[in-house]
Amino acid sequence: MTVLGLKETLNLTVFALPQGERQVRGGYAGDLLSWVMGKAEADDAWLTIMSNPNIVAVATLTEVSCIILCEGVSPDAGVAALAAGKEINLLGSDSSVFALAAQITNLL
Amino acid sequence: MAETLRFHYEVDGNNFTSAGAASVEVKRKLRQLGFDAETIRRVSIAMYEGEINMVVHARGGSADVYVDKDCITIILADRGPGIPDISLAMQEGYSTAPDNIRALGFGAGMGLPNMKRYTDEMKIETVLGKGTTVTIKVYTNGANKL
């Protein structure tokens, strides 16, 4: 499934969607950035409540297909523009991490 | 034998917003040079952890990247407080990062362990009160444009 397809199906909020055609092949949930760096795989959807600019660098380096801010969290000031500039898809959801992970699992 | 490419970066110790910029730049260069995706991922993740360590613990430092056909070497040097107990620092989950750093999502105690996990060689030289130099190497499969 593409990131755009995920956004449409789960009614996700778009903060930045420069590469909506990217494939989502798995997922990872976590807020500790080094943990995510070590565990997330390329083409994962990364579910987190961390909203600072560093998530963009982590997404770039791990090559996840998108970041999804859960629990209704909004990106910190400037983060959406930063994500767009770095070609990182940044989405949002009011769902809990647990609930959203379950939904995504069923879609993949 | 192709010449070694060298890239030098200064890591700003006061700017968490730009932390990782050097790693992202190295990633871009390695991609241009035709290295395989897994090698690029390993190098850039290990370097990012090193960058973050220098910002968190040492008020910044420098990163020198040497790119050969068969090996990528990164030397991360700082003038921070040094590491009192390297074996403790290498344990997953052990961290001395302050609370304000943890609130940003850092300080999971995975920095040095990740650097070791993603590289083929890692050497830590540290002197208390003087600084730390971490040298990491990733061997490539030789399939690149160098």
Coordinates of C-alpha atoms in Angstrom, one line a residue:
Chain A
M1 CA 0.0 0.0 0.0
T2 CA 1.2 3.5 -0.7
V3 CA 1.4 6.3 1.9
L4 CA -1.3 8.1 0.0
G5 CA -3.5 5.0 0.2
L6 CA -2.8 4.7 3.9
K7 CA -3.8 8.4 4.4
E8 CA -7.0 7.9 2.5
T9 CA -8.0 4.7 4.1
L10 CA -7.3 5.8 7.7
N11 CA -8.3 9.4 7.2
L12 CA -4.9 10.7 8.4
T13 CA -4.1 14.4 8.7
V14 CA -1.5 15.6 6.2
F15 CA 1.3 17.8 7.5
A16 CA 3.6 17.1 4.6
L17 CA 3.1 14.6 1.8
P18 CA 5.9 15.1 -0.8
Q19 CA 6.2 11.4 -1.7
G20 CA 2.7 10.0 -1.4
E21 CA 3.5 7.2 -3.9
R22 CA 6.0 5.6 -1.5
Q23 CA 5.2 2.0 -0.5
V24 CA 4.5 1.1 3.1
R25 CA 5.8 -2.4 3.8
G26 CA 5.8 -2.6 7.5
G27 CA 5.6 -0.5 10.6
Y28 CA 7.4 0.5 13.8
A29 CA 6.2 2.3 16.9
G30 CA 8.5 4.2 19.3
D31 CA 9.6 7.5 20.7
L32 CA 13.2 6.9 21.7
L33 CA 15.0 8.1 18.6
S34 CA 18.1 5.8 19.0
W35 CA 15.8 2.9 19.5
V36 CA 13.9 3.8 16.3
M37 CA 17.3 4.2 14.5
G38 CA 18.3 0.7 15.5
K39 CA 15.0 -1.1 14.9
A40 CA 12.9 0.7 12.2
E41 CA 13.3 -0.8 8.7
A42 CA 13.2 1.0 5.4
D43 CA 9.7 1.5 4.1
D44 CA 8.1 1.2 7.5
A45 CA 5.4 3.5 8.7
W46 CA 6.8 5.0 11.9
L47 CA 4.2 5.7 14.6
T48 CA 5.3 8.1 17.3
I49 CA 4.2 11.0 19.6
M50 CA 7.6 12.7 19.2
S51 CA 7.1 15.9 17.3
N52 CA 10.5 17.8 17.3
P53 CA 12.7 18.5 14.2
N54 CA 14.9 15.5 15.0
I55 CA 12.2 13.1 13.8
V56 CA 12.9 14.3 10.2
A57 CA 16.6 13.3 10.4
V58 CA 15.7 9.9 11.9
A59 CA 13.1 9.3 9.1
T60 CA 15.7 10.4 6.5
L61 CA 18.4 8.1 7.8
T62 CA 16.2 5.0 8.4
E63 CA 14.3 5.5 5.1
V64 CA 10.9 4.9 6.7
S65 CA 8.1 5.7 4.2
C66 CA 6.3 8.0 6.5
I67 CA 6.0 9.4 10.1
I68 CA 2.6 9.3 11.7
L69 CA 2.1 11.5 14.8
C70 CA -0.5 9.7 16.9
E71 CA -2.7 10.7 19.8
G72 CA -3.6 14.0 18.1
V73 CA -0.1 15.3 18.4
S74 CA 0.8 18.2 16.0
P75 CA 4.4 18.8 14.8
D76 CA 6.4 21.5 16.5
A77 CA 6.7 24.8 14.7
G78 CA 8.6 24.5 11.5
V79 CA 8.7 20.7 11.4
A80 CA 6.1 20.3 8.7
A81 CA 8.0 22.6 6.4
L82 CA 11.2 20.9 7.3
A83 CA 9.7 17.5 6.4
A84 CA 8.4 18.8 3.1
G85 CA 11.8 20.2 2.3
K86 CA 13.5 16.9 3.1
E87 CA 11.0 14.8 1.1
I88 CA 9.6 13.2 4.3
N89 CA 5.9 12.2 4.5
L90 CA 4.5 13.5 7.8
L91 CA 1.0 12.5 8.8
G92 CA -1.2 12.7 11.9
S93 CA -3.9 10.7 13.6
D94 CA -6.1 11.2 16.7
S95 CA -5.9 7.4 17.3
S96 CA -3.6 5.9 19.9
V97 CA -0.4 4.3 18.8
F98 CA -1.8 0.9 19.7
A99 CA -5.1 1.4 17.8
L100 CA -3.4 2.8 14.7
A101 CA -0.8 0.1 14.7
A102 CA -3.5 -2.5 14.8
Q103 CA -5.3 -0.9 11.9
I104 CA -2.2 -0.6 9.8
T105 CA -1.3 -4.2 10.5
N106 CA -4.7 -5.3 9.1
L107 CA -4.1 -3.3 5.9
L108 CA -0.6 -4.6 5.1
Chain B
M1 CA 43.7 2.6 -6.9
A2 CA 41.3 5.4 -6.6
E3 CA 42.1 8.3 -4.3
T4 CA 40.4 8.4 -0.8
L5 CA 37.6 11.0 -0.6
R6 CA 37.6 13.0 2.6
F7 CA 34.8 15.0 4.0
H8 CA 35.0 17.2 7.1
Y9 CA 32.2 18.5 9.2
E10 CA 31.9 20.6 12.3
V11 CA 29.1 19.5 14.6
D12 CA 27.4 22.4 16.4
G13 CA 27.0 21.5 20.0
N14 CA 24.3 24.1 20.7
N15 CA 21.8 23.2 18.0
F16 CA 19.6 20.2 18.4
T17 CA 17.6 21.2 15.4
S18 CA 20.5 20.7 13.0
A19 CA 21.8 17.6 14.7
G20 CA 22.2 14.9 12.1
A21 CA 22.8 17.3 9.3
A22 CA 26.3 15.9 8.6
S23 CA 25.0 12.3 8.6
V24 CA 22.2 13.2 6.1
E25 CA 24.8 14.9 3.9
V26 CA 27.1 11.9 4.0
K27 CA 24.2 9.7 3.1
R28 CA 23.5 11.8 0.1
K29 CA 27.1 11.7 -1.0
L30 CA 27.4 7.9 -0.6
R31 CA 24.3 7.5 -2.7
Q32 CA 25.8 9.6 -5.4
L33 CA 28.9 7.5 -5.3
G34 CA 26.8 4.4 -5.9
F35 CA 27.2 2.5 -2.6
D36 CA 24.5 -0.1 -1.9
A37 CA 21.5 0.9 0.3
E38 CA 22.5 -1.3 3.3
T39 CA 26.0 0.1 3.5
I40 CA 24.6 3.7 3.3
R41 CA 22.1 2.9 6.0
R42 CA 24.7 1.4 8.3
V43 CA 27.1 4.3 7.8
S44 CA 24.6 7.0 8.2
I45 CA 22.9 5.6 11.3
A46 CA 26.2 5.0 13.1
M47 CA 27.4 8.5 12.2
Y48 CA 24.1 10.0 13.4
E49 CA 24.5 8.4 16.8
G50 CA 28.0 9.8 17.0
E51 CA 26.8 13.2 16.1
I52 CA 24.1 13.1 18.7
N53 CA 26.5 11.9 21.3
M54 CA 28.8 14.9 20.6
V55 CA 25.9 17.3 20.9
V56 CA 24.5 15.7 24.1
H57 CA 27.7 15.1 26.0
A58 CA 30.4 17.2 24.5
R59 CA 29.0 20.5 23.2
G60 CA 29.8 19.4 19.7
G61 CA 32.9 18.3 17.9
S62 CA 34.1 17.3 14.4
A63 CA 33.5 14.4 12.0
D64 CA 35.9 13.3 9.4
V65 CA 34.7 10.8 6.8
Y66 CA 37.1 8.9 4.6
V67 CA 35.6 7.0 1.7
D68 CA 37.6 4.3 -0.1
K69 CA 36.3 1.7 -2.5
D70 CA 36.4 -1.0 0.1
C71 CA 35.9 0.8 3.4
I72 CA 34.3 3.9 4.9
T73 CA 36.0 5.3 8.0
I74 CA 34.5 8.0 10.2
I75 CA 36.4 9.7 13.0
L76 CA 34.3 11.6 15.5
A77 CA 36.3 13.8 17.8
D78 CA 35.2 16.0 20.7
R79 CA 36.7 17.9 23.6
G80 CA 34.0 16.8 26.1
P81 CA 34.4 15.3 29.5
G82 CA 35.4 11.9 28.4
I83 CA 33.8 8.5 29.2
P84 CA 34.6 7.3 32.7
D85 CA 33.6 3.7 32.1
I86 CA 33.5 2.5 28.5
S87 CA 32.1 -0.9 29.2
L88 CA 29.2 0.7 31.1
A89 CA 28.6 3.2 28.3
M90 CA 28.5 0.3 25.8
Q91 CA 25.6 -1.4 27.7
E92 CA 22.2 -1.0 26.0
G93 CA 20.0 1.2 28.1
Y94 CA 22.7 2.9 30.1
S95 CA 22.7 6.7 29.6
T96 CA 23.9 9.8 31.4
A97 CA 21.8 12.1 29.3
P98 CA 20.0 14.8 31.3
D99 CA 16.2 14.9 31.5
N100 CA 15.8 17.8 29.0
I101 CA 17.6 15.7 26.4
R102 CA 15.5 12.7 27.2
A103 CA 12.4 14.8 26.6
L104 CA 13.5 15.2 23.0
G105 CA 13.6 11.4 22.5
F106 CA 17.4 11.0 23.0
G107 CA 19.2 9.3 25.9
A108 CA 17.8 5.8 25.3
G109 CA 21.3 4.4 26.0
M110 CA 21.5 3.0 22.5
G111 CA 24.0 5.4 20.9
L112 CA 27.2 3.6 21.3
P113 CA 25.6 0.1 21.1
N114 CA 24.0 1.2 17.8
M115 CA 27.3 2.5 16.5
K116 CA 28.9 -0.9 17.2
R117 CA 26.0 -2.9 15.8
Y118 CA 26.0 -1.1 12.5
T119 CA 29.8 -1.0 11.9
D120 CA 32.5 -3.6 11.4
E121 CA 35.1 -2.0 13.6
M122 CA 34.8 0.6 16.4
K123 CA 37.5 2.1 18.6
I124 CA 37.0 4.5 21.5
E125 CA 39.8 6.6 22.8
T126 CA 38.9 8.8 25.7
V127 CA 40.7 10.9 28.3
L128 CA 38.8 12.3 31.2
G129 CA 38.5 16.0 31.0
K130 CA 40.1 16.1 27.5
G131 CA 37.7 14.4 25.1
T132 CA 36.8 11.4 23.2
T133 CA 37.6 10.1 19.7
V134 CA 35.5 7.3 18.2
T135 CA 36.7 5.7 15.0
I136 CA 34.2 3.5 13.1
K137 CA 34.7 1.5 10.0
V138 CA 32.3 -0.1 7.6
Y139 CA 33.7 -2.4 4.9
T140 CA 31.9 -2.3 1.6
N141 CA 31.4 -5.0 -1.0
G142 CA 33.5 -2.8 -3.4
A143 CA 30.5 -2.2 -5.7
N144 CA 30.5 1.5 -6.1
K145 CA 31.8 4.2 -8.5
L146 CA 35.1 4.8 -6.8

